[in-house]
Coordinates of N, CA and C and ligand atoms in Angstrom, one line a residue:
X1 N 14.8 17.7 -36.4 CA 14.6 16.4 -35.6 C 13.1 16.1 -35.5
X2 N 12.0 17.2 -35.3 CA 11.0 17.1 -35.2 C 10.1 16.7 -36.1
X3 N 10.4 17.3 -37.3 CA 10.2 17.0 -38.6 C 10.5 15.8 -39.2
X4 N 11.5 15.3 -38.8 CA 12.0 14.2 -39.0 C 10.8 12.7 -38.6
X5 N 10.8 13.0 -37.4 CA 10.1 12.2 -36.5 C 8.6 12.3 -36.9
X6 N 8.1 13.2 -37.4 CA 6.3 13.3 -38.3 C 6.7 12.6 -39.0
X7 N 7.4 12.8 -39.7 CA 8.0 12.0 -41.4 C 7.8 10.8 -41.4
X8 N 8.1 10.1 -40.5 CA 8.6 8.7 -40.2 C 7.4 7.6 -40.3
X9 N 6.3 8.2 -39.2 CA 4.8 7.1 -39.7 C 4.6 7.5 -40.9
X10 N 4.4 8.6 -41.9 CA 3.6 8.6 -42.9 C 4.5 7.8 -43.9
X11 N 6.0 8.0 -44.3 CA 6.6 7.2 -44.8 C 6.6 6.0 -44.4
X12 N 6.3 5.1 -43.3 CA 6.0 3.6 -43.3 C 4.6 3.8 -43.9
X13 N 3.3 4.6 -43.5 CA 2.1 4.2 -44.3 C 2.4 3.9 -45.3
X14 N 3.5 4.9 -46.3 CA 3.3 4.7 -47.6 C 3.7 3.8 -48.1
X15 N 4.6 3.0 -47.6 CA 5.4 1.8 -47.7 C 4.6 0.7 -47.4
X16 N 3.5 0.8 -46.4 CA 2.9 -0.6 -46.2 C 2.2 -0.6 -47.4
X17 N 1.6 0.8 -47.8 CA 0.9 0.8 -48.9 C 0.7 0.1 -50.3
X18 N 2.1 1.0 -50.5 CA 2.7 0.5 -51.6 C 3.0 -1.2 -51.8
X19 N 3.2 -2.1 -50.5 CA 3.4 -2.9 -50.5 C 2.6 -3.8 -51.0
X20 N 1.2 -3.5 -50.1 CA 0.2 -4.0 -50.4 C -0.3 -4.0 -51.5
X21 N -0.2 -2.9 -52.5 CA -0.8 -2.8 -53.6 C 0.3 -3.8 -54.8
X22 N 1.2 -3.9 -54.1 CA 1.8 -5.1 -54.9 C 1.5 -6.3 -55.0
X23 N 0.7 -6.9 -53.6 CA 0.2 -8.1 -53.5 C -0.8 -8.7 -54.5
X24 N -0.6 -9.7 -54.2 CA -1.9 -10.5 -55.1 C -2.6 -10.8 -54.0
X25 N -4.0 -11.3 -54.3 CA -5.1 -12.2 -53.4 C -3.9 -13.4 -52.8
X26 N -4.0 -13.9 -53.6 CA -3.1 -15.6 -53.5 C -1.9 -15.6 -52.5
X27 N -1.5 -14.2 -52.3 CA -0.5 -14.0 -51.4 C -0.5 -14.4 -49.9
X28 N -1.7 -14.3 -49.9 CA -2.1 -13.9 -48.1 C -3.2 -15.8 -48.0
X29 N -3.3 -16.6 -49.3 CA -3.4 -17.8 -49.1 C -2.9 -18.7 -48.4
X30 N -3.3 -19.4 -47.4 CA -2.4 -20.4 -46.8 C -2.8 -22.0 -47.5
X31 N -2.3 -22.8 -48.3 CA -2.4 -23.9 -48.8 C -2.0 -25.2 -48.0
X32 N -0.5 -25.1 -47.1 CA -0.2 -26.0 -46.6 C 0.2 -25.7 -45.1
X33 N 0.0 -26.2 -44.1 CA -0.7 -27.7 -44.1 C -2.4 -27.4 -44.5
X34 N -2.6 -28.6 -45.0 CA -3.9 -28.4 -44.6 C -4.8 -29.7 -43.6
X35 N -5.7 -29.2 -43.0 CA -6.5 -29.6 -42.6 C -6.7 -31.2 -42.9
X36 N -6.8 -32.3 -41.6 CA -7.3 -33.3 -41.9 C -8.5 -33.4 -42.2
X37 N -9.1 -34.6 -42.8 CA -10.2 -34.5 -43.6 C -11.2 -35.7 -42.3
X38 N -12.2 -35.3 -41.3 CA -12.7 -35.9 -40.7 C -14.4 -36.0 -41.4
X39 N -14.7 -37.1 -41.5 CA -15.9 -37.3 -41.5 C -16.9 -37.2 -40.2
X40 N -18.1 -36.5 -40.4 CA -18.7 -36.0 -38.8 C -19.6 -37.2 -38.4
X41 N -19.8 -37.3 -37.4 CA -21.0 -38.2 -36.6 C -22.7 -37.9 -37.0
X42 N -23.4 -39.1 -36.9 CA -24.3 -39.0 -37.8 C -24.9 -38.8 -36.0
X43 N -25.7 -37.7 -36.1 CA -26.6 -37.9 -34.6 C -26.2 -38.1 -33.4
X44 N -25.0 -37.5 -33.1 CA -23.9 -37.8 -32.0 C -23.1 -38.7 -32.1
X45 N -23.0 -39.7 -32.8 CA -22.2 -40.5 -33.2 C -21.0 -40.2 -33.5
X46 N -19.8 -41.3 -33.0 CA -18.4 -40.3 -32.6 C -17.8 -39.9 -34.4
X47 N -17.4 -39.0 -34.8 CA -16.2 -38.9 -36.0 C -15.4 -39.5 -36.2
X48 N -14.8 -39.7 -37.2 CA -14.4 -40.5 -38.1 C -13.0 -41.1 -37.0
X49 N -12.1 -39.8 -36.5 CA -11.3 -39.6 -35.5 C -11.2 -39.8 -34.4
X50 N -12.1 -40.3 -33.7 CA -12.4 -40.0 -32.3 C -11.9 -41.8 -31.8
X51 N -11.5 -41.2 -30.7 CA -11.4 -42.8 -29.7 C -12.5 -42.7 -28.8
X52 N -12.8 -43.9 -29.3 CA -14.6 -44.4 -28.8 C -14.5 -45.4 -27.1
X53 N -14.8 -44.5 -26.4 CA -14.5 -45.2 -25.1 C -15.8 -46.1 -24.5
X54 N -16.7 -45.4 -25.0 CA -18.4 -46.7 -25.0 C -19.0 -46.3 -25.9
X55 N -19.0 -47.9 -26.7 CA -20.1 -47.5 -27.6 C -21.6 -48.8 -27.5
X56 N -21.4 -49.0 -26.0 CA -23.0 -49.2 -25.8 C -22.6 -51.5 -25.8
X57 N -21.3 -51.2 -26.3 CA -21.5 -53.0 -26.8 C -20.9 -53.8 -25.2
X58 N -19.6 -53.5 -25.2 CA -18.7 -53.6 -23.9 C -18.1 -52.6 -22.9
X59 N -17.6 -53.0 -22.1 CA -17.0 -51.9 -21.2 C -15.5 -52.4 -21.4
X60 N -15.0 -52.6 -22.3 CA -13.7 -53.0 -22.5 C -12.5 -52.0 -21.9
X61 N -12.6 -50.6 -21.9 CA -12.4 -49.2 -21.7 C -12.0 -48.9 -20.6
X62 N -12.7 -50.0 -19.7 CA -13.5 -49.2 -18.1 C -12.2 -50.0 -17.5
X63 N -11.9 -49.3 -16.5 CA -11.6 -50.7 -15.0 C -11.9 -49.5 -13.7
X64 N -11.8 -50.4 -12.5 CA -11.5 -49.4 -11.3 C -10.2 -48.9 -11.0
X65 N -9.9 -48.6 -10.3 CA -8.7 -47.9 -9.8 C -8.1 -48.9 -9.3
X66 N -8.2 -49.9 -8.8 CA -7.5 -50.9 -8.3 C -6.7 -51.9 -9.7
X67 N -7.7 -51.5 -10.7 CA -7.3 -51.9 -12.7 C -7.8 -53.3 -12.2
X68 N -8.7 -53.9 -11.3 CA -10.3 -54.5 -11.7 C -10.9 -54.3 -12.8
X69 N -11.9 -55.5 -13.6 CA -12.6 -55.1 -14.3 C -13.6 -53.9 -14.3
X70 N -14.5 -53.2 -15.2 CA -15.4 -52.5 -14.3 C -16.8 -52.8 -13.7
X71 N -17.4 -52.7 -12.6 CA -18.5 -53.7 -12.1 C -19.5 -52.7 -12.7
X72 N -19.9 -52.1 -13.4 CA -20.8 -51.2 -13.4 C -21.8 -51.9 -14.5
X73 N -23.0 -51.3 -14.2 CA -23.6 -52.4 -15.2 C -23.7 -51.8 -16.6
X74 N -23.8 -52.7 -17.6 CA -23.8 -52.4 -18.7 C -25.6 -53.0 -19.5
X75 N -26.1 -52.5 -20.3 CA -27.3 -52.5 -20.4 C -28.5 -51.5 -21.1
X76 N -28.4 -51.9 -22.3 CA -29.4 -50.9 -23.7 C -28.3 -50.3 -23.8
X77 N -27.1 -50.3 -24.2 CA -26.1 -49.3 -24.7 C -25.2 -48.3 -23.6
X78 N -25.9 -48.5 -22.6 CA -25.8 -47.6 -21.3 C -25.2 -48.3 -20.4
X79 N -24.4 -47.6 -19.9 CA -23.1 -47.9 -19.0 C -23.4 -47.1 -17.1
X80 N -24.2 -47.7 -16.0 CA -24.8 -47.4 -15.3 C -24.1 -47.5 -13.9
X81 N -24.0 -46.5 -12.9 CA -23.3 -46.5 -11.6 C -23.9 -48.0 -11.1
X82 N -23.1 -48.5 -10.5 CA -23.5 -50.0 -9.6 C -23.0 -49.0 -8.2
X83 N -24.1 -48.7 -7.6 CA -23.8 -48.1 -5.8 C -22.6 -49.2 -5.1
X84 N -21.6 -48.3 -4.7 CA -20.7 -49.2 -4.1 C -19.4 -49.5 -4.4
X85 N -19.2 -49.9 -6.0 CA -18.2 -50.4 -6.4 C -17.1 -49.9 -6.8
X86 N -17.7 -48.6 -6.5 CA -16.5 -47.2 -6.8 C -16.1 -46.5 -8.1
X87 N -15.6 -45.4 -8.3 CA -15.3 -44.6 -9.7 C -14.6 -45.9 -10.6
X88 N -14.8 -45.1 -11.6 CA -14.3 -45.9 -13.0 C -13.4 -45.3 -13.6
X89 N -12.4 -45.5 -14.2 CA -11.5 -45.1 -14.9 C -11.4 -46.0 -16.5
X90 N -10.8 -44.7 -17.5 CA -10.3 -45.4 -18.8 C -8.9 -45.4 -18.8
X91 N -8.7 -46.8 -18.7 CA -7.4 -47.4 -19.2 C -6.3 -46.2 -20.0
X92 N -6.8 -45.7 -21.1 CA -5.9 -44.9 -21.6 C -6.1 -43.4 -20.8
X93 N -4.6 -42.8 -21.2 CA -4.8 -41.8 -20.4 C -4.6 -40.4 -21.3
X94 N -5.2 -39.0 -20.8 CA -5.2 -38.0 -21.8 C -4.9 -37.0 -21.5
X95 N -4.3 -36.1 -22.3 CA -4.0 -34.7 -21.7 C -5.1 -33.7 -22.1
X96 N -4.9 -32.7 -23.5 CA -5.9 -32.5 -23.7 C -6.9 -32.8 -24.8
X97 N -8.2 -32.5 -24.7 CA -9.1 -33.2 -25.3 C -10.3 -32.7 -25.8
X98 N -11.1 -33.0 -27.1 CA -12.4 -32.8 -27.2 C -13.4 -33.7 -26.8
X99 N -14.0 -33.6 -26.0 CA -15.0 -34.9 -25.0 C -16.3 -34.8 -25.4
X100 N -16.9 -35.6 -25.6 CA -18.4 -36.1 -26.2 C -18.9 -37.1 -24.6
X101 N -19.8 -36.9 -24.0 CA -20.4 -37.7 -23.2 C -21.8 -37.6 -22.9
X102 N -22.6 -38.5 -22.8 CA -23.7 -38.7 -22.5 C -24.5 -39.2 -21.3
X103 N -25.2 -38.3 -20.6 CA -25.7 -38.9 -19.6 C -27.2 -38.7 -19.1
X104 N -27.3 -39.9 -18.3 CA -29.2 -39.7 -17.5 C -29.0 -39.9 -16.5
X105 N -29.8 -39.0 -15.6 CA -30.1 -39.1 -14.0 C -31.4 -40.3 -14.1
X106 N -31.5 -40.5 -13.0 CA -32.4 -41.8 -12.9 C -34.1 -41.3 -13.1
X107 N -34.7 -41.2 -13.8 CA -36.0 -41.1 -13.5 C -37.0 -41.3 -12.5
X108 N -36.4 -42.1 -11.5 CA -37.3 -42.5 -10.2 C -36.5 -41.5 -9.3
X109 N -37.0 -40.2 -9.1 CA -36.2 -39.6 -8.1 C -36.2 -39.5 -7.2
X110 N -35.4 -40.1 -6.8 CA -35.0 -40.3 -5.1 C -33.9 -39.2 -4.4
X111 N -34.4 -38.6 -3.1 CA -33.0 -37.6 -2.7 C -33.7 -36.2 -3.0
X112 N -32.7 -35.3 -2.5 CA -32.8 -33.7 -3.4 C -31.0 -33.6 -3.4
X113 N -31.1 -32.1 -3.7 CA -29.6 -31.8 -3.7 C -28.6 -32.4 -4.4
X114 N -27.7 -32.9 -3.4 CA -26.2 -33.1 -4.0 C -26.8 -34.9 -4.0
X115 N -28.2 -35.2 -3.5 CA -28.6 -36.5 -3.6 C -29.3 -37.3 -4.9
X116 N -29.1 -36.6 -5.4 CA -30.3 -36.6 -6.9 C -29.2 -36.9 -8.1
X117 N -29.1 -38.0 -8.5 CA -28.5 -38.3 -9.9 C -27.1 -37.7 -9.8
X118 N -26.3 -37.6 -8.5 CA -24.9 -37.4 -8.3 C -23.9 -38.3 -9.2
X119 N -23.1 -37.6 -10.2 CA -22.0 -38.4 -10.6 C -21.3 -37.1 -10.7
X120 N -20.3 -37.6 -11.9 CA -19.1 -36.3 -11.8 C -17.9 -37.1 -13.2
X121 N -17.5 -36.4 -13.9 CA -16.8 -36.3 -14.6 C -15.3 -35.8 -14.9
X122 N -14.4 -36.6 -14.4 CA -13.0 -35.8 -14.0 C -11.8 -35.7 -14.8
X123 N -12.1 -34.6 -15.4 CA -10.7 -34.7 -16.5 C -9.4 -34.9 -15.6
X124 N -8.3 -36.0 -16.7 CA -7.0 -36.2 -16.1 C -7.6 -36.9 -14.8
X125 N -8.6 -37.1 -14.8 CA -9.4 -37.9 -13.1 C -8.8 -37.3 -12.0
X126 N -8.8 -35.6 -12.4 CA -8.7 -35.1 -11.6 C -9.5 -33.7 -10.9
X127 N -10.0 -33.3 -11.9 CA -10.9 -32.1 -12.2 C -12.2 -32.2 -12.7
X128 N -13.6 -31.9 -11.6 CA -14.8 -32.9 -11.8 C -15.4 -31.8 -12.3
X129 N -16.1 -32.4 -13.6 CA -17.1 -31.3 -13.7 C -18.5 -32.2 -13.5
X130 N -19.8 -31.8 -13.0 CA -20.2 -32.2 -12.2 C -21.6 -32.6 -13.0
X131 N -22.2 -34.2 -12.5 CA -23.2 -34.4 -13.2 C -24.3 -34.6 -12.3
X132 N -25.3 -34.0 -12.4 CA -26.1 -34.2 -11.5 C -27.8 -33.8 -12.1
X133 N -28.5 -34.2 -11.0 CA -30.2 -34.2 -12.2 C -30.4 -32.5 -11.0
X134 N -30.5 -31.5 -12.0 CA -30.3 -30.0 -11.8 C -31.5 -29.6 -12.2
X135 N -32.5 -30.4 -12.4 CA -34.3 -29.8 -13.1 C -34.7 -29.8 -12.1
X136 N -34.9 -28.6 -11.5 CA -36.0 -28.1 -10.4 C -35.2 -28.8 -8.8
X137 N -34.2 -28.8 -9.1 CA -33.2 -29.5 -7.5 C -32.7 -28.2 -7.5
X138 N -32.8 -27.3 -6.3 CA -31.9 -26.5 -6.0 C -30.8 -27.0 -4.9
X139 N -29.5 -26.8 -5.3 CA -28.3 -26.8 -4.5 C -27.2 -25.7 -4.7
X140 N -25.9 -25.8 -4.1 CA -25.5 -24.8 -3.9 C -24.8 -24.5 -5.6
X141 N -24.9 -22.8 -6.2 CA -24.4 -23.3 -7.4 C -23.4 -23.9 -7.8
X142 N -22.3 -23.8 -7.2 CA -20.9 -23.8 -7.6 C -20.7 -25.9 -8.0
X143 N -22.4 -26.2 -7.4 CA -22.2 -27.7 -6.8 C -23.3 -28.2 -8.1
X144 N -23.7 -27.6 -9.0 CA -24.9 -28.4 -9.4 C -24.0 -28.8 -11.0
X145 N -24.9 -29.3 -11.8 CA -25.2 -30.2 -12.8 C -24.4 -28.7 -13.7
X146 N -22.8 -29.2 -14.3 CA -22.3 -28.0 -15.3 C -21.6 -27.4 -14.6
X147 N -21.2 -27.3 -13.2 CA -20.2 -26.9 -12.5 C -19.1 -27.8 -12.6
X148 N -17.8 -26.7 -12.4 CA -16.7 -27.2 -11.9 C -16.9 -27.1 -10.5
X149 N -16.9 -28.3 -9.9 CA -17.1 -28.6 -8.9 C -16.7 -27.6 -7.9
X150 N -17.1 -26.9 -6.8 CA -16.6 -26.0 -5.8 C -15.9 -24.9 -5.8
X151 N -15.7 -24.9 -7.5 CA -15.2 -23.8 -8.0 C -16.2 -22.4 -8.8
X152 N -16.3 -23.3 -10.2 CA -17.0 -22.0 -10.9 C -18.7 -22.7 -11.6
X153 N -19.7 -22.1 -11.3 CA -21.0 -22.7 -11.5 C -21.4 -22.7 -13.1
X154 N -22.1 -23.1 -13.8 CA -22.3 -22.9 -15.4 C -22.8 -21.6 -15.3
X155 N -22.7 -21.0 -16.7 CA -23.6 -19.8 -16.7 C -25.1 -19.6 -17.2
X156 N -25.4 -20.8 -17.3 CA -26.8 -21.1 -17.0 C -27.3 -22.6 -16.7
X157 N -28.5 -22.8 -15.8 CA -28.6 -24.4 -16.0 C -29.7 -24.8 -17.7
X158 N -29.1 -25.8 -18.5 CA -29.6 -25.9 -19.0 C -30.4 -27.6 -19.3
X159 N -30.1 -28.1 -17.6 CA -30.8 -29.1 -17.6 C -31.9 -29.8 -18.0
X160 N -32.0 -31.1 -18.6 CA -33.6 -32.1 -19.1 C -33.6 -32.5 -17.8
X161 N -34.8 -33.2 -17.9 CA -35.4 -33.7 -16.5 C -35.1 -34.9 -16.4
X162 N -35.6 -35.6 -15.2 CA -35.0 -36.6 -14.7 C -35.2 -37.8 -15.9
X163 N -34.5 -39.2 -16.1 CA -34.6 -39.8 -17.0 C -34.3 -39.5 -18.4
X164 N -34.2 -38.4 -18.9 CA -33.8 -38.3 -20.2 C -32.3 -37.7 -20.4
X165 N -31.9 -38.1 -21.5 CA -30.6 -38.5 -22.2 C -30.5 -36.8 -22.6
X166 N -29.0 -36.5 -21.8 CA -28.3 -35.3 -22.0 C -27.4 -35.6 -22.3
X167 N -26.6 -34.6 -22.7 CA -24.7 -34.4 -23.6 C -24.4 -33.1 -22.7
X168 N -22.9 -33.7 -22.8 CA -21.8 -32.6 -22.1 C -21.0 -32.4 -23.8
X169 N -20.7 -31.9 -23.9 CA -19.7 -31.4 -25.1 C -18.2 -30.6 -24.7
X170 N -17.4 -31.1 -24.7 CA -16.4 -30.6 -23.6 C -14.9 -29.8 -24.0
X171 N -14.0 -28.8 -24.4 CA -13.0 -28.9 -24.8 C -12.3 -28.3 -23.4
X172 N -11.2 -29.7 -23.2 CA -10.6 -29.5 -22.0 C -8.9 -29.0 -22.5
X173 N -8.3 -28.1 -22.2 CA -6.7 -28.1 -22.0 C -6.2 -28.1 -20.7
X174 N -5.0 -28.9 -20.9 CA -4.4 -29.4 -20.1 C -3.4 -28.4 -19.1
X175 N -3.1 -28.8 -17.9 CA -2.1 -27.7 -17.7 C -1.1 -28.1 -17.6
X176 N 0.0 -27.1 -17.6 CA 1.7 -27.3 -17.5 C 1.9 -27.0 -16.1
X177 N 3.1 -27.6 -15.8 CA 3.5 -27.5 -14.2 C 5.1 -26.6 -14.3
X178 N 5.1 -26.1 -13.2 CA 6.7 -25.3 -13.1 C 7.5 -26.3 -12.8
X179 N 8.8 -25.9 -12.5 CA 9.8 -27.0 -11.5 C 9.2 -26.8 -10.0
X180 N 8.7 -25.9 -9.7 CA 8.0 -25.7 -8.0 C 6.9 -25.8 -8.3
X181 N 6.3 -27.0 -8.6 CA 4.8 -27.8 -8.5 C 3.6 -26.9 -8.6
X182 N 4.1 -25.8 -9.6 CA 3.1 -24.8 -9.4 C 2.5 -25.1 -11.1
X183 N 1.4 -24.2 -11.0 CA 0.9 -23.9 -12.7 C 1.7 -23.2 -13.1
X184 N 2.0 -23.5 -14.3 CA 2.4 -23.0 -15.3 C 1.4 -22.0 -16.3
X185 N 0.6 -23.1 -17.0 CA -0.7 -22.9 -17.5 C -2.0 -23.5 -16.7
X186 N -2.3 -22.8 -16.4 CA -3.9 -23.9 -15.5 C -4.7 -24.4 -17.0
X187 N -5.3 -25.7 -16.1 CA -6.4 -25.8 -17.2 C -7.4 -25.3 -17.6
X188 N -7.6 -25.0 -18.4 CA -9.0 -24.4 -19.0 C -9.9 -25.6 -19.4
X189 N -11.2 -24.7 -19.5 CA -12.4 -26.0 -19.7 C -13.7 -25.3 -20.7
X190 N -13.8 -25.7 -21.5 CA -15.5 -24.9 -22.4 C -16.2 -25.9 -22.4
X191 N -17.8 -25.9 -21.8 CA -18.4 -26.9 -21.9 C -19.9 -26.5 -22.8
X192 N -20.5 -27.5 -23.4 CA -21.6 -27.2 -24.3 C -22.6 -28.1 -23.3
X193 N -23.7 -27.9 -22.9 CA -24.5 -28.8 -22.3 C -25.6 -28.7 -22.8
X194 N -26.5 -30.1 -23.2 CA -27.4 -30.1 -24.2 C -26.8 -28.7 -25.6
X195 N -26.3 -28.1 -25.9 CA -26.0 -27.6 -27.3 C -25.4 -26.1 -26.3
X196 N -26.0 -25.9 -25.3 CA -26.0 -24.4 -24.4 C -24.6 -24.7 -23.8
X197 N -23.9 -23.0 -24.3 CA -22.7 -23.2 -23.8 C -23.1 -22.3 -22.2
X198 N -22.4 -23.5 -21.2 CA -22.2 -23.4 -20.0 C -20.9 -22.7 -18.8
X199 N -19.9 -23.3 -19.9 CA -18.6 -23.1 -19.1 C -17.9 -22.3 -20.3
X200 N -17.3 -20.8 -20.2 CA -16.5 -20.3 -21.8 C -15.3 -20.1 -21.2
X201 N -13.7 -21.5 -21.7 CA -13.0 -20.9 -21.3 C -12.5 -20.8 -20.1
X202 N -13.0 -21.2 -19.3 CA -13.2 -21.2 -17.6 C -11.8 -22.0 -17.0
X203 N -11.0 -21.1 -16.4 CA -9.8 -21.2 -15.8 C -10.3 -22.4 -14.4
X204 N -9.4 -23.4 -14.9 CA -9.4 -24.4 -13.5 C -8.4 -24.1 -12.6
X205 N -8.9 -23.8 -11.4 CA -7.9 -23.5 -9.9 C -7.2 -24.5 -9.3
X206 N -7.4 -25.8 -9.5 CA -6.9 -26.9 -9.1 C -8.1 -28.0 -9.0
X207 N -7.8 -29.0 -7.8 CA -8.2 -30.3 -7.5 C -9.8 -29.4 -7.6
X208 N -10.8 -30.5 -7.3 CA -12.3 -30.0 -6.8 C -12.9 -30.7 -5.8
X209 N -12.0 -30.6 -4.5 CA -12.5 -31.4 -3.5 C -13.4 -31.0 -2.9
X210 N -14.5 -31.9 -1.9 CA -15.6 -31.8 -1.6 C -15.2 -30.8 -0.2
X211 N -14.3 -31.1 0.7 CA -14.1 -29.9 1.5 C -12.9 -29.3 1.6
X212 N -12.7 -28.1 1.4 CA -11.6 -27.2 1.3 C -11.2 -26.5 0.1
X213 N -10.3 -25.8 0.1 CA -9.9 -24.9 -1.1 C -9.3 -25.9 -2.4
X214 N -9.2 -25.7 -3.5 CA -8.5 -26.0 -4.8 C -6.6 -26.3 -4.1
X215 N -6.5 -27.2 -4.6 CA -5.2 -27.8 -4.2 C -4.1 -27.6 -5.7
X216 N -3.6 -27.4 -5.6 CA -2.7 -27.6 -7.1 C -1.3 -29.1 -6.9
X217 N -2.1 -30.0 -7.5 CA -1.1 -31.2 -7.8 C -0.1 -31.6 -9.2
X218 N 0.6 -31.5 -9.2 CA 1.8 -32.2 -10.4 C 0.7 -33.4 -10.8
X219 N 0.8 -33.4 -12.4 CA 0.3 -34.4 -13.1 C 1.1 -34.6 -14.4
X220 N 0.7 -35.5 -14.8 CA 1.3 -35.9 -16.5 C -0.7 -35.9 -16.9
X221 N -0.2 -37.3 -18.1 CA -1.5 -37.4 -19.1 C -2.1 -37.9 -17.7
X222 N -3.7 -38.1 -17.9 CA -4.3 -38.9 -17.0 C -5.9 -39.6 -17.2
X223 N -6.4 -40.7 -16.7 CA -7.6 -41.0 -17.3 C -8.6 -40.5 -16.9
X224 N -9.7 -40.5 -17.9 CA -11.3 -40.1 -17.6 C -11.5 -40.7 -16.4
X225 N -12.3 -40.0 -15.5 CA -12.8 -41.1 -14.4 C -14.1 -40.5 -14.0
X226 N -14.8 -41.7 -13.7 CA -16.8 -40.8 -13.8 C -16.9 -41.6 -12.2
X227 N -17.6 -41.0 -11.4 CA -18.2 -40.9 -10.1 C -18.8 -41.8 -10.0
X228 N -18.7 -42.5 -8.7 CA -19.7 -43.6 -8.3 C -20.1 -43.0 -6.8
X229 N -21.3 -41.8 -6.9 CA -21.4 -41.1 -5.9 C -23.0 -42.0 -5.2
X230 N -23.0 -43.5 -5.5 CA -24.4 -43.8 -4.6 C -25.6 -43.4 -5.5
X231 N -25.8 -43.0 -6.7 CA -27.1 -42.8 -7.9 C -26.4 -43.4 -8.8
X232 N -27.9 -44.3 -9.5 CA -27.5 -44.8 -10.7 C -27.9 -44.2 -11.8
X233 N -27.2 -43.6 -11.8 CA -26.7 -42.4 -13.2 C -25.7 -43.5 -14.4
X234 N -26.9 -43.0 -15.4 CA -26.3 -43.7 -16.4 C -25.4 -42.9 -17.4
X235 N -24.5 -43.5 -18.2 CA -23.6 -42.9 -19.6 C -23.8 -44.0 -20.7
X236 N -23.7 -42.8 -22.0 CA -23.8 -43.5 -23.0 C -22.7 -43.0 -23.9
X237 N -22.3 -43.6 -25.6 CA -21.8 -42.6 -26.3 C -21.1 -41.6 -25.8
X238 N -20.0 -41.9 -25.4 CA -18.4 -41.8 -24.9 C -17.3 -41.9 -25.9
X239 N -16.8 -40.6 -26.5 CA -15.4 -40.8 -27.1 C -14.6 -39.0 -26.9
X240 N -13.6 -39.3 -27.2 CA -12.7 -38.0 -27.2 C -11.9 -37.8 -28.2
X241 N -11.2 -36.8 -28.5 CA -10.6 -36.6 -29.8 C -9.4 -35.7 -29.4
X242 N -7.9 -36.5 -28.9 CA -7.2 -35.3 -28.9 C -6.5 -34.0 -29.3
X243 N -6.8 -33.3 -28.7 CA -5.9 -31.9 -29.1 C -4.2 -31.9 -28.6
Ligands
MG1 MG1 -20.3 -35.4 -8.3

């Protein structure tokens, strides 16, 4: 019996062995499917694929939450908080996604902290990852410029300074819900900011509200929605590519 039982791995080695040595190269080829054929963006500019949510001309894209037009001003390409008039949302709605966005804190800096070039970024408009002018502003980490909001902080800041034009690079998945309004899968989030990865992977706990713990809410698809936190924080060069 014992003998038996030694016997048994080396006779599978020899068998995988022999298997392999049967194979061709071409074997272990995968041909089909293949791969769609995108053409890349010239200088940030969206691919061939992508749904282009601003591209600098109209706000066609935008409305408020009430599905008003969006009051925010539009101006050099750039799509700018109007103090007051409240978050923005895209009409279409997404589950998960590759996200391209661009943004500037205001160059006249006014404020510190959570007061300085405050917006926010909310996948499914519901999970903020957070935009804020983070060059030489200390606040709390979990809260600055690359955080998921109140949850998990970037793993480095790799913020430009005030007035100049930064990218988030984003791949968000989506979560699944149980029949008892629980996760299934939480969302995950990997973010690239200016080219520096910030977020790898990073498990979303729920909502990211400003007071209290992560909430877990039932969702379907849902739209982008960007912050009208009182700074005129501008965006530019906006599209996504679903997964
Ligand atoms: Mg914010």
């Amino acid at each position: 019996m014992k003998v038996r039982l030694l016997l048994l791995p080396i006779l599978c080695t020899m068998a995988v062995t022999i298997w392999a040595q049967e194979m061709k190269p071409e074997d272990t080829e995968v041909w089909n499917p293949e791969p769609a054929i995108v053409t890349p963006g010239q200088m940030g500019s969206p691919p061939s694929d992508a749904i282009v949510l601003l591209d600098g001309s109209n706000l066609d894209e935008w409305q408020h939450e009430d599905g008003s037009a969006a009051k925010w001003q539009l101006e050099d390409g750039a799509m700018t908080v109007v103090k007051g008039t409240g978050d923005v949302f895209t009409k279409k709605e997404f589950g998960s996604v590759q996200l391209h966005i661009e943004f500037r804190t205001p160059s006249v800096v006014e404020g510190e902290g959570q007061g300085r070039g405050n917006s926010g970024i909310f996948l499914q408009g519901t999970y903020e990852l957070q935009v804020l002018d983070s060059y030489e502003n200390r606040t709390y980490s979990n809260g600055q410029a690359g955080s998921i909001y109140k949850q998990t902080m970037p793993l480095v800041n790799a913020s430009k300074g005030p007035g100049e034009w930064q990218v988030y690079d984003i791949i968000y998945h989506a979560p699944t819900f149980t029949s008892g309004r629980e996760f299934e899968t939480h969302p995950y989030i990997t973010v690239f900011h200016n080219g520096v990865l910030i977020q790898d992977h990073t498990k979303i706990q729920g909502t990211t509200p400003f007071i209290g713990p992560p909430q877990v809410r039932q969702h379907g698809k849902g739209p982008l929605r960007l912050q009208d936190h009182n700074n005129p924080t501008s965006f530019r060069n906006i599209w996504v590519r679903e997964l």
